[in-house]
Amino acid sequence: MKQNEPTATIADANRALLDTLPFADTDDFADADRGFLGTLEDAVIRDADGNPVWDAAAYDFVDGDAPATVNPSLWRQSKLAAKHGLYEVVEGVYRARGFDLSVMSFVESDTGVIVVDPLISKETAAAALGLYRAHRGDRPVVAVIFTHSHIDHFGGVLGVVESADLEGRTVQIIAPEGFLGHAISENVYAGTAMGRRAGYMYGAALDKGPSGQVGAGLGQTTSAGEPGILVPTVDIRETGQTLTVDGVEVEFQLAPGTEAPAEMHFYLPRYRALCMAENATHNLPTTCSPCAARWCATRTSGPPT
């Protein structure tokens, strides 16, 4: 698709923005790199037929100063969001960034790992889990937590839960009360409208490049793999409810009707780490779209991005 050059009005407006925001402050870049452990050797994630569903390297062009075609603030945000790999939040809590619109987190338990928000597609979720295991060992998944009812936080669950676990239901699926109804309403009943909205919202049909799609602000774009869903085995029904999952105590706080109709936060006393889902983010709060869950940690090793 041929893209037009920016008009003088747009180019002038983009240049003028450079004088209104503190672009010389690069602390966010140091924060985004902190805790980096490694990334995939091949940045292209493919489905079973070999078709690419995610290509992190497609955004390698987002480098240096913003071109005249792009708002400098969006360019800067895309430079941050394009970073991909496995990062340590605190020792025992890790997350994979840059492999879908959202992020996927890992909480190490006594004998395995708790997966938090397994992305949109099973292919990207499986790749993120593989990256975690390459750095932290082949820990079995003992539980999956869905922080809320947007598809970028549950769609990849079949990439982290084995078929044998499905049959025996040996993996706990933990979600806020009302999760399943809202997830189905949004993605099935309103699925066509949601798909059309997403096309405009993320610019997914545009060619990637400085005259096309450079990112979606909260992440780069949505993956194109196979989404799925699992019925929760544990509903979180009230603030203060606690669970002990494979030796790890988890204290929950319900937050319905916030960034999603069904949403929750949780605190991990063992790691002194707090997950605020989508209700505390290190970027502009979203007004019409789901975004990546963020971690707040009371230790110094591992920032929100």
PDB file of C-alpha atoms in Angstrom:
ATOM      1  CA  MET A   1       0.000   0.000   0.000  1.00  0.00           C
ATOM      2  CA  LYS A   2       1.512   3.314  -1.090  1.00  0.00           C
ATOM      3  CA  GLN A   3       1.681   5.895   1.668  1.00  0.00           C
ATOM      4  CA  ASN A   4       1.650   9.636   1.059  1.00  0.00           C
ATOM      5  CA  GLU A   5       4.337  11.950   2.374  1.00  0.00           C
ATOM      6  CA  PRO A   6       3.210  14.123   5.296  1.00  0.00           C
ATOM      7  CA  THR A   7       1.815  17.530   4.511  1.00  0.00           C
ATOM      8  CA  ALA A   8       3.770  20.555   5.724  1.00  0.00           C
ATOM      9  CA  THR A   9       1.169  21.080   8.444  1.00  0.00           C
ATOM     10  CA  ILE A  10       1.668  17.584   9.844  1.00  0.00           C
ATOM     11  CA  ALA A  11       5.461  17.730   9.615  1.00  0.00           C
ATOM     12  CA  ASP A  12       5.506  21.130  11.354  1.00  0.00           C
ATOM     13  CA  ALA A  13       3.193  19.887  14.118  1.00  0.00           C
ATOM     14  CA  ASN A  14       5.398  16.852  14.710  1.00  0.00           C
ATOM     15  CA  ARG A  15       8.528  19.012  14.910  1.00  0.00           C
ATOM     16  CA  ALA A  16       6.838  21.459  17.273  1.00  0.00           C
ATOM     17  CA  LEU A  17       6.028  18.632  19.683  1.00  0.00           C
ATOM     18  CA  LEU A  18       9.750  18.125  20.303  1.00  0.00           C
ATOM     19  CA  ASP A  19       9.774  21.384  22.252  1.00  0.00           C
ATOM     20  CA  THR A  20       6.809  20.509  24.460  1.00  0.00           C
ATOM     21  CA  LEU A  21       7.848  17.185  26.028  1.00  0.00           C
ATOM     22  CA  PRO A  22      11.072  16.120  27.847  1.00  0.00           C
ATOM     23  CA  PHE A  23      12.531  13.945  25.094  1.00  0.00           C
ATOM     24  CA  ALA A  24      16.020  14.318  26.593  1.00  0.00           C
ATOM     25  CA  ASP A  25      14.880  12.304  29.626  1.00  0.00           C
ATOM     26  CA  THR A  26      15.852   8.712  28.767  1.00  0.00           C
ATOM     27  CA  ASP A  27      15.180   7.089  32.135  1.00  0.00           C
ATOM     28  CA  ASP A  28      12.377   5.029  30.578  1.00  0.00           C
ATOM     29  CA  PHE A  29      14.876   3.327  28.270  1.00  0.00           C
ATOM     30  CA  ALA A  30      17.074   2.277  31.190  1.00  0.00           C
ATOM     31  CA  ASP A  31      13.981   1.046  33.029  1.00  0.00           C
ATOM     32  CA  ALA A  32      12.791  -0.930  30.006  1.00  0.00           C
ATOM     33  CA  ASP A  33      16.167  -2.676  29.669  1.00  0.00           C
ATOM     34  CA  ARG A  34      16.534  -3.528  33.358  1.00  0.00           C
ATOM     35  CA  GLY A  35      16.282  -7.210  34.191  1.00  0.00           C
ATOM     36  CA  PHE A  36      16.790  -8.366  30.586  1.00  0.00           C
ATOM     37  CA  LEU A  37      17.739 -12.065  30.405  1.00  0.00           C
ATOM     38  CA  GLY A  38      17.534 -12.825  26.691  1.00  0.00           C
ATOM     39  CA  THR A  39      15.208 -13.143  23.728  1.00  0.00           C
ATOM     40  CA  LEU A  40      14.280 -15.563  20.956  1.00  0.00           C
ATOM     41  CA  GLU A  41      16.965 -16.382  18.386  1.00  0.00           C
ATOM     42  CA  ASP A  42      14.304 -16.231  15.676  1.00  0.00           C
ATOM     43  CA  ALA A  43      12.026 -13.222  16.148  1.00  0.00           C
ATOM     44  CA  VAL A  44       9.371 -14.748  13.851  1.00  0.00           C
ATOM     45  CA  ILE A  45       6.780 -16.904  15.630  1.00  0.00           C
ATOM     46  CA  ARG A  46       4.901 -19.270  13.296  1.00  0.00           C
ATOM     47  CA  ASP A  47       1.817 -21.470  13.432  1.00  0.00           C
ATOM     48  CA  ALA A  48       1.736 -25.226  12.777  1.00  0.00           C
ATOM     49  CA  ASP A  49       1.628 -24.624   9.019  1.00  0.00           C
ATOM     50  CA  GLY A  50       4.644 -22.342   9.064  1.00  0.00           C
ATOM     51  CA  ASN A  51       2.707 -19.120   8.654  1.00  0.00           C
ATOM     52  CA  PRO A  52       4.087 -16.173  10.641  1.00  0.00           C
ATOM     53  CA  VAL A  53       1.776 -14.983  13.420  1.00  0.00           C
ATOM     54  CA  TRP A  54       4.233 -12.535  15.001  1.00  0.00           C
ATOM     55  CA  ASP A  55       7.428 -10.873  13.824  1.00  0.00           C
ATOM     56  CA  ALA A  56       9.190  -8.785  16.452  1.00  0.00           C
ATOM     57  CA  ALA A  57      11.978  -7.926  13.993  1.00  0.00           C
ATOM     58  CA  ALA A  58       9.443  -6.170  11.754  1.00  0.00           C
ATOM     59  CA  TYR A  59       9.847  -3.134  14.004  1.00  0.00           C
ATOM     60  CA  ASP A  60      13.629  -2.916  13.844  1.00  0.00           C
ATOM     61  CA  PHE A  61      13.160   0.210  11.716  1.00  0.00           C
ATOM     62  CA  VAL A  62      11.940   2.072  14.823  1.00  0.00           C
ATOM     63  CA  ASP A  63      15.335   3.505  15.716  1.00  0.00           C
ATOM     64  CA  GLY A  64      16.998   6.896  15.960  1.00  0.00           C
ATOM     65  CA  ASP A  65      15.069  10.158  15.771  1.00  0.00           C
ATOM     66  CA  ALA A  66      11.453  10.302  14.683  1.00  0.00           C
ATOM     67  CA  PRO A  67      10.896  10.889  10.954  1.00  0.00           C
ATOM     68  CA  ALA A  68       8.631  13.722   9.795  1.00  0.00           C
ATOM     69  CA  THR A  69       5.862  11.195   9.165  1.00  0.00           C
ATOM     70  CA  VAL A  70       5.491  10.121  12.814  1.00  0.00           C
ATOM     71  CA  ASN A  71       4.479  11.897  15.985  1.00  0.00           C
ATOM     72  CA  PRO A  72       7.732  11.947  18.039  1.00  0.00           C
ATOM     73  CA  SER A  73       5.959  10.776  21.170  1.00  0.00           C
ATOM     74  CA  LEU A  74       4.502   7.740  19.390  1.00  0.00           C
ATOM     75  CA  TRP A  75       7.928   7.023  17.861  1.00  0.00           C
ATOM     76  CA  ARG A  76       9.541   7.115  21.298  1.00  0.00           C
ATOM     77  CA  GLN A  77       6.851   4.878  22.770  1.00  0.00           C
ATOM     78  CA  SER A  78       7.257   2.420  19.895  1.00  0.00           C
ATOM     79  CA  LYS A  79      11.016   2.276  20.478  1.00  0.00           C
ATOM     80  CA  LEU A  80      10.270   1.208  24.041  1.00  0.00           C
ATOM     81  CA  ALA A  81       7.474  -1.222  23.142  1.00  0.00           C
ATOM     82  CA  ALA A  82       9.563  -2.851  20.383  1.00  0.00           C
ATOM     83  CA  LYS A  83      12.015  -4.221  22.967  1.00  0.00           C
ATOM     84  CA  HIS A  84      11.386  -7.934  23.302  1.00  0.00           C
ATOM     85  CA  GLY A  85      12.611 -10.749  25.505  1.00  0.00           C
ATOM     86  CA  LEU A  86      12.416 -12.219  29.009  1.00  0.00           C
ATOM     87  CA  TYR A  87      12.857  -9.792  31.912  1.00  0.00           C
ATOM     88  CA  GLU A  88      13.207 -10.268  35.653  1.00  0.00           C
ATOM     89  CA  VAL A  89      10.745  -8.192  37.679  1.00  0.00           C
ATOM     90  CA  VAL A  90      12.098  -9.443  41.001  1.00  0.00           C
ATOM     91  CA  GLU A  91      13.862 -12.725  41.663  1.00  0.00           C
ATOM     92  CA  GLY A  92      11.140 -15.335  41.154  1.00  0.00           C
ATOM     93  CA  VAL A  93       8.864 -13.148  38.986  1.00  0.00           C
ATOM     94  CA  TYR A  94       9.554 -12.800  35.261  1.00  0.00           C
ATOM     95  CA  ARG A  95       7.749 -11.613  32.186  1.00  0.00           C
ATOM     96  CA  ALA A  96       7.965 -11.928  28.426  1.00  0.00           C
ATOM     97  CA  ARG A  97       7.574  -8.648  26.550  1.00  0.00           C
ATOM     98  CA  GLY A  98       7.303  -7.838  22.873  1.00  0.00           C
ATOM     99  CA  PHE A  99       5.722 -11.105  21.685  1.00  0.00           C
ATOM    100  CA  ASP A 100       2.159  -9.813  21.361  1.00  0.00           C
ATOM    101  CA  LEU A 101       0.151  -6.719  22.168  1.00  0.00           C
ATOM    102  CA  SER A 102       0.227  -7.600  25.870  1.00  0.00           C
ATOM    103  CA  VAL A 103       2.844  -9.094  28.184  1.00  0.00           C
ATOM    104  CA  MET A 104       2.911 -12.515  29.862  1.00  0.00           C
ATOM    105  CA  SER A 105       4.252 -13.055  33.368  1.00  0.00           C
ATOM    106  CA  PHE A 106       5.671 -16.014  35.280  1.00  0.00           C
ATOM    107  CA  VAL A 107       5.570 -16.485  39.055  1.00  0.00           C
ATOM    108  CA  GLU A 108       7.770 -19.290  40.329  1.00  0.00           C
ATOM    109  CA  SER A 109       6.099 -21.573  42.860  1.00  0.00           C
ATOM    110  CA  ASP A 110       7.424 -24.421  44.992  1.00  0.00           C
ATOM    111  CA  THR A 111       7.393 -27.022  42.202  1.00  0.00           C
ATOM    112  CA  GLY A 112       6.414 -25.155  39.061  1.00  0.00           C
ATOM    113  CA  VAL A 113       5.327 -21.803  37.645  1.00  0.00           C
ATOM    114  CA  ILE A 114       2.147 -19.735  37.639  1.00  0.00           C
ATOM    115  CA  VAL A 115       1.451 -18.102  34.266  1.00  0.00           C
ATOM    116  CA  VAL A 116      -0.245 -14.708  34.298  1.00  0.00           C
ATOM    117  CA  ASP A 117      -2.141 -13.445  31.209  1.00  0.00           C
ATOM    118  CA  PRO A 118      -1.047 -15.759  28.356  1.00  0.00           C
ATOM    119  CA  LEU A 119      -1.270 -13.273  25.444  1.00  0.00           C
ATOM    120  CA  ILE A 120      -3.671 -13.501  22.465  1.00  0.00           C
ATOM    121  CA  SER A 121      -2.514 -16.580  20.528  1.00  0.00           C
ATOM    122  CA  LYS A 122      -1.430 -20.029  21.573  1.00  0.00           C
ATOM    123  CA  GLU A 123       1.646 -19.740  19.317  1.00  0.00           C
ATOM    124  CA  THR A 124       2.976 -16.558  20.931  1.00  0.00           C
ATOM    125  CA  ALA A 125       2.168 -17.846  24.420  1.00  0.00           C
ATOM    126  CA  ALA A 126       3.985 -21.118  23.741  1.00  0.00           C
ATOM    127  CA  ALA A 127       7.018 -19.223  22.437  1.00  0.00           C
ATOM    128  CA  ALA A 128       7.062 -16.995  25.525  1.00  0.00           C
ATOM    129  CA  LEU A 129       6.826 -20.017  27.831  1.00  0.00           C
ATOM    130  CA  GLY A 130       9.643 -21.685  25.891  1.00  0.00           C
ATOM    131  CA  LEU A 131      11.818 -18.612  26.358  1.00  0.00           C
ATOM    132  CA  TYR A 132      11.106 -18.595  30.094  1.00  0.00           C
ATOM    133  CA  ARG A 133      12.002 -22.280  30.388  1.00  0.00           C
ATOM    134  CA  ALA A 134      15.206 -21.773  28.400  1.00  0.00           C
ATOM    135  CA  HIS A 135      16.389 -19.364  31.082  1.00  0.00           C
ATOM    136  CA  ARG A 136      14.687 -20.659  34.247  1.00  0.00           C
ATOM    137  CA  GLY A 137      14.337 -24.396  33.698  1.00  0.00           C
ATOM    138  CA  ASP A 138      11.566 -26.702  32.554  1.00  0.00           C
ATOM    139  CA  ARG A 139       9.089 -25.915  35.316  1.00  0.00           C
ATOM    140  CA  PRO A 140       5.562 -27.301  34.854  1.00  0.00           C
ATOM    141  CA  VAL A 141       2.659 -24.845  34.697  1.00  0.00           C
ATOM    142  CA  VAL A 142       0.652 -25.311  37.915  1.00  0.00           C
ATOM    143  CA  ALA A 143      -1.846 -22.468  37.439  1.00  0.00           C
ATOM    144  CA  VAL A 144      -2.913 -19.731  35.045  1.00  0.00           C
ATOM    145  CA  ILE A 145      -4.234 -16.365  36.239  1.00  0.00           C
ATOM    146  CA  PHE A 146      -6.415 -14.221  33.971  1.00  0.00           C
ATOM    147  CA  THR A 147      -6.343 -10.699  35.380  1.00  0.00           C
ATOM    148  CA  HIS A 148      -9.310  -9.631  33.258  1.00  0.00           C
ATOM    149  CA  SER A 149     -11.646 -10.399  30.391  1.00  0.00           C
ATOM    150  CA  HIS A 150      -9.820  -8.918  27.376  1.00  0.00           C
ATOM    151  CA  ILE A 151      -8.599 -11.495  24.852  1.00  0.00           C
ATOM    152  CA  ASP A 152      -4.968 -10.333  24.940  1.00  0.00           C
ATOM    153  CA  HIS A 153      -4.858 -11.649  28.516  1.00  0.00           C
ATOM    154  CA  PHE A 154      -6.344 -15.102  28.038  1.00  0.00           C
ATOM    155  CA  GLY A 155      -6.378 -16.028  24.328  1.00  0.00           C
ATOM    156  CA  GLY A 156      -3.071 -17.915  24.340  1.00  0.00           C
ATOM    157  CA  VAL A 157      -3.937 -20.208  27.242  1.00  0.00           C
ATOM    158  CA  LEU A 158      -3.863 -23.331  25.046  1.00  0.00           C
ATOM    159  CA  GLY A 159      -0.215 -22.587  24.350  1.00  0.00           C
ATOM    160  CA  VAL A 160       0.732 -23.009  28.019  1.00  0.00           C
ATOM    161  CA  VAL A 161      -1.652 -25.719  29.238  1.00  0.00           C
ATOM    162  CA  GLU A 162      -0.924 -29.235  27.999  1.00  0.00           C
ATOM    163  CA  SER A 163      -3.686 -31.466  26.620  1.00  0.00           C
ATOM    164  CA  ALA A 164      -3.128 -33.959  29.450  1.00  0.00           C
ATOM    165  CA  ASP A 165      -3.665 -31.160  31.951  1.00  0.00           C
ATOM    166  CA  LEU A 166      -6.905 -30.269  30.198  1.00  0.00           C
ATOM    167  CA  GLU A 167      -8.197 -33.818  30.495  1.00  0.00           C
ATOM    168  CA  GLY A 168      -7.248 -34.162  34.144  1.00  0.00           C
ATOM    169  CA  ARG A 169      -7.863 -30.490  35.013  1.00  0.00           C
ATOM    170  CA  THR A 170      -4.651 -30.484  37.015  1.00  0.00           C
ATOM    171  CA  VAL A 171      -3.883 -26.842  36.250  1.00  0.00           C
ATOM    172  CA  GLN A 172      -5.874 -24.224  38.164  1.00  0.00           C
ATOM    173  CA  ILE A 173      -7.437 -21.483  36.005  1.00  0.00           C
ATOM    174  CA  ILE A 174      -8.016 -18.430  38.215  1.00  0.00           C
ATOM    175  CA  ALA A 175     -10.087 -15.423  37.111  1.00  0.00           C
ATOM    176  CA  PRO A 176     -12.254 -12.638  38.546  1.00  0.00           C
ATOM    177  CA  GLU A 177     -15.961 -13.253  39.020  1.00  0.00           C
ATOM    178  CA  GLY A 178     -17.882 -12.662  35.789  1.00  0.00           C
ATOM    179  CA  PHE A 179     -14.830 -13.278  33.597  1.00  0.00           C
ATOM    180  CA  LEU A 180     -16.337 -15.939  31.329  1.00  0.00           C
ATOM    181  CA  GLY A 181     -19.561 -14.091  30.560  1.00  0.00           C
ATOM    182  CA  HIS A 182     -17.779 -10.854  29.707  1.00  0.00           C
ATOM    183  CA  ALA A 183     -15.096 -12.618  27.641  1.00  0.00           C
ATOM    184  CA  ILE A 184     -17.726 -14.399  25.557  1.00  0.00           C
ATOM    185  CA  SER A 185     -19.881 -11.276  25.183  1.00  0.00           C
ATOM    186  CA  GLU A 186     -16.960  -9.248  23.925  1.00  0.00           C
ATOM    187  CA  ASN A 187     -15.323 -11.770  21.615  1.00  0.00           C
ATOM    188  CA  VAL A 188     -18.275 -13.830  20.331  1.00  0.00           C
ATOM    189  CA  TYR A 189     -21.458 -11.767  20.479  1.00  0.00           C
ATOM    190  CA  ALA A 190     -19.606  -8.546  19.615  1.00  0.00           C
ATOM    191  CA  GLY A 191     -16.741 -10.264  17.814  1.00  0.00           C
ATOM    192  CA  THR A 192     -17.319  -8.791  14.346  1.00  0.00           C
ATOM    193  CA  ALA A 193     -17.602  -5.247  15.668  1.00  0.00           C
ATOM    194  CA  MET A 194     -14.570  -5.776  17.910  1.00  0.00           C
ATOM    195  CA  GLY A 195     -12.554  -7.014  14.938  1.00  0.00           C
ATOM    196  CA  ARG A 196     -13.460  -3.948  12.883  1.00  0.00           C
ATOM    197  CA  ARG A 197     -12.605  -1.646  15.775  1.00  0.00           C
ATOM    198  CA  ALA A 198      -9.262  -3.341  16.244  1.00  0.00           C
ATOM    199  CA  GLY A 199      -8.403  -2.865  12.577  1.00  0.00           C
ATOM    200  CA  TYR A 200      -8.749   0.888  12.930  1.00  0.00           C
ATOM    201  CA  MET A 201      -7.328   1.052  16.439  1.00  0.00           C
ATOM    202  CA  TYR A 202      -4.077  -0.809  15.740  1.00  0.00           C
ATOM    203  CA  GLY A 203      -3.614   0.088  12.067  1.00  0.00           C
ATOM    204  CA  ALA A 204      -3.016  -3.599  11.453  1.00  0.00           C
ATOM    205  CA  ALA A 205      -3.712  -3.388   7.705  1.00  0.00           C
ATOM    206  CA  LEU A 206      -1.046  -0.743   7.147  1.00  0.00           C
ATOM    207  CA  ASP A 207       2.425  -1.699   5.997  1.00  0.00           C
ATOM    208  CA  LYS A 208       4.900  -1.516   8.859  1.00  0.00           C
ATOM    209  CA  GLY A 209       7.293   1.371   8.382  1.00  0.00           C
ATOM    210  CA  PRO A 210       7.828   5.076   9.062  1.00  0.00           C
ATOM    211  CA  SER A 211       5.048   5.953   6.609  1.00  0.00           C
ATOM    212  CA  GLY A 212       2.691   3.239   7.864  1.00  0.00           C
ATOM    213  CA  GLN A 213       2.173   1.357  11.105  1.00  0.00           C
ATOM    214  CA  VAL A 214       4.846   1.972  13.762  1.00  0.00           C
ATOM    215  CA  GLY A 215       3.059   0.645  16.842  1.00  0.00           C
ATOM    216  CA  ALA A 216      -0.144   0.816  18.828  1.00  0.00           C
ATOM    217  CA  GLY A 217       1.159   2.801  21.801  1.00  0.00           C
ATOM    218  CA  LEU A 218       0.605   0.165  24.479  1.00  0.00           C
ATOM    219  CA  GLY A 219       2.352  -2.472  22.337  1.00  0.00           C
ATOM    220  CA  GLN A 220       3.176  -2.959  18.694  1.00  0.00           C
ATOM    221  CA  THR A 221       0.152  -4.779  17.271  1.00  0.00           C
ATOM    222  CA  THR A 222      -1.925  -7.926  17.743  1.00  0.00           C
ATOM    223  CA  SER A 223      -0.703 -11.426  16.909  1.00  0.00           C
ATOM    224  CA  ALA A 224      -2.436 -13.421  14.175  1.00  0.00           C
ATOM    225  CA  GLY A 225      -2.387 -16.891  15.697  1.00  0.00           C
ATOM    226  CA  GLU A 226      -5.057 -19.144  17.194  1.00  0.00           C
ATOM    227  CA  PRO A 227      -6.908 -17.798  20.244  1.00  0.00           C
ATOM    228  CA  GLY A 228      -8.689 -19.959  22.786  1.00  0.00           C
ATOM    229  CA  ILE A 229     -10.240 -19.893  26.225  1.00  0.00           C
ATOM    230  CA  LEU A 230     -10.571 -22.166  29.253  1.00  0.00           C
ATOM    231  CA  VAL A 231     -13.337 -22.037  31.837  1.00  0.00           C
ATOM    232  CA  PRO A 232     -11.949 -20.860  35.187  1.00  0.00           C
ATOM    233  CA  THR A 233     -11.726 -23.453  37.927  1.00  0.00           C
ATOM    234  CA  VAL A 234     -11.429 -20.786  40.629  1.00  0.00           C
ATOM    235  CA  ASP A 235     -13.511 -17.586  40.694  1.00  0.00           C
ATOM    236  CA  ILE A 236     -12.256 -14.664  42.744  1.00  0.00           C
ATOM    237  CA  ARG A 237     -15.426 -13.268  44.313  1.00  0.00           C
ATOM    238  CA  GLU A 238     -14.289 -10.685  46.869  1.00  0.00           C
ATOM    239  CA  THR A 239     -11.442  -8.378  47.756  1.00  0.00           C
ATOM    240  CA  GLY A 240      -9.179  -9.938  50.352  1.00  0.00           C
ATOM    241  CA  GLN A 241      -9.746 -13.468  49.076  1.00  0.00           C
ATOM    242  CA  THR A 242      -6.508 -15.438  49.257  1.00  0.00           C
ATOM    243  CA  LEU A 243      -5.278 -18.632  47.647  1.00  0.00           C
ATOM    244  CA  THR A 244      -2.161 -20.656  48.183  1.00  0.00           C
ATOM    245  CA  VAL A 245      -1.041 -21.920  44.792  1.00  0.00           C
ATOM    246  CA  ASP A 246       1.739 -24.510  44.965  1.00  0.00           C
ATOM    247  CA  GLY A 247       3.119 -22.871  48.096  1.00  0.00           C
ATOM    248  CA  VAL A 248       2.714 -19.270  46.910  1.00  0.00           C
ATOM    249  CA  GLU A 249       0.183 -17.123  48.748  1.00  0.00           C
ATOM    250  CA  VAL A 250      -1.814 -14.828  46.454  1.00  0.00           C
ATOM    251  CA  GLU A 251      -4.046 -12.046  47.845  1.00  0.00           C
ATOM    252  CA  PHE A 252      -6.647 -10.668  45.424  1.00  0.00           C
ATOM    253  CA  GLN A 253      -8.424  -7.338  45.028  1.00  0.00           C
ATOM    254  CA  LEU A 254     -11.441  -7.150  42.735  1.00  0.00           C
ATOM    255  CA  ALA A 255     -11.617  -4.180  40.343  1.00  0.00           C
ATOM    256  CA  PRO A 256     -14.766  -4.703  38.248  1.00  0.00           C
ATOM    257  CA  GLY A 257     -15.867  -2.040  35.795  1.00  0.00           C
ATOM    258  CA  THR A 258     -12.434  -0.459  35.538  1.00  0.00           C
ATOM    259  CA  GLU A 259     -10.281  -1.132  32.459  1.00  0.00           C
ATOM    260  CA  ALA A 260     -12.402  -4.242  31.835  1.00  0.00           C
ATOM    261  CA  PRO A 261     -15.841  -5.294  33.118  1.00  0.00           C
ATOM    262  CA  ALA A 262     -14.241  -8.169  35.045  1.00  0.00           C
ATOM    263  CA  GLU A 263     -10.794  -7.329  36.389  1.00  0.00           C
ATOM    264  CA  MET A 264      -8.647  -7.888  39.460  1.00  0.00           C
ATOM    265  CA  HIS A 265      -5.282  -7.104  41.034  1.00  0.00           C
ATOM    266  CA  PHE A 266      -3.203  -9.383  43.227  1.00  0.00           C
ATOM    267  CA  TYR A 267      -0.310  -9.222  45.690  1.00  0.00           C
ATOM    268  CA  LEU A 268       2.408 -11.821  46.276  1.00  0.00           C
ATOM    269  CA  PRO A 269       3.789 -11.510  49.835  1.00  0.00           C
ATOM    270  CA  ARG A 270       6.610 -13.957  49.071  1.00  0.00           C
ATOM    271  CA  TYR A 271       7.996 -11.662  46.389  1.00  0.00           C
ATOM    272  CA  ARG A 272       6.656  -8.352  47.715  1.00  0.00           C
ATOM    273  CA  ALA A 273       5.276  -7.833  44.214  1.00  0.00           C
ATOM    274  CA  LEU A 274       1.961  -6.344  43.158  1.00  0.00           C
ATOM    275  CA  CYS A 275       0.182  -6.897  39.829  1.00  0.00           C
ATOM    276  CA  MET A 276      -2.227  -4.068  38.975  1.00  0.00           C
ATOM    277  CA  ALA A 277      -3.499  -5.616  35.713  1.00  0.00           C
ATOM    278  CA  GLU A 278      -4.396  -2.690  33.427  1.00  0.00           C
ATOM    279  CA  ASN A 279      -5.253  -0.143  36.073  1.00  0.00           C
ATOM    280  CA  ALA A 280      -1.748   1.234  36.570  1.00  0.00           C
ATOM    281  CA  THR A 281       0.274   1.588  33.396  1.00  0.00           C
ATOM    282  CA  HIS A 282       3.548   3.227  32.423  1.00  0.00           C
ATOM    283  CA  ASN A 283       2.022   4.888  29.378  1.00  0.00           C
ATOM    284  CA  LEU A 284      -1.025   6.968  28.451  1.00  0.00           C
ATOM    285  CA  PRO A 285      -4.108   5.310  29.994  1.00  0.00           C
ATOM    286  CA  THR A 286      -6.112   3.616  27.286  1.00  0.00           C
ATOM    287  CA  THR A 287      -9.450   5.120  26.340  1.00  0.00           C
ATOM    288  CA  CYS A 288     -10.768   2.501  23.910  1.00  0.00           C
ATOM    289  CA  SER A 289      -8.537  -0.564  23.948  1.00  0.00           C
ATOM    290  CA  PRO A 290      -7.030  -3.284  26.121  1.00  0.00           C
ATOM    291  CA  CYS A 291      -3.382  -2.903  27.061  1.00  0.00           C
ATOM    292  CA  ALA A 292      -0.515  -4.772  28.644  1.00  0.00           C
ATOM    293  CA  ALA A 293      -0.666  -5.743  32.310  1.00  0.00           C
ATOM    294  CA  ARG A 294       1.950  -4.106  34.487  1.00  0.00           C
ATOM    295  CA  TRP A 295       3.830  -5.134  37.572  1.00  0.00           C
ATOM    296  CA  CYS A 296       4.742  -2.872  40.452  1.00  0.00           C
ATOM    297  CA  ALA A 297       7.543  -4.207  42.625  1.00  0.00           C
ATOM    298  CA  THR A 298       8.750  -2.936  45.971  1.00  0.00           C
ATOM    299  CA  ARG A 299      12.293  -4.043  45.198  1.00  0.00           C
ATOM    300  CA  THR A 300      14.644  -2.268  42.843  1.00  0.00           C
ATOM    301  CA  SER A 301      15.191  -5.106  40.360  1.00  0.00           C
ATOM    302  CA  GLY A 302      12.495  -4.952  37.775  1.00  0.00           C
ATOM    303  CA  PRO A 303      10.507  -1.991  36.547  1.00  0.00           C
ATOM    304  CA  PRO A 304       7.216  -1.599  34.878  1.00  0.00           C
ATOM    305  CA  THR A 305       7.900  -0.678  31.248  1.00  0.00           C
TER     306      THR A 305
END
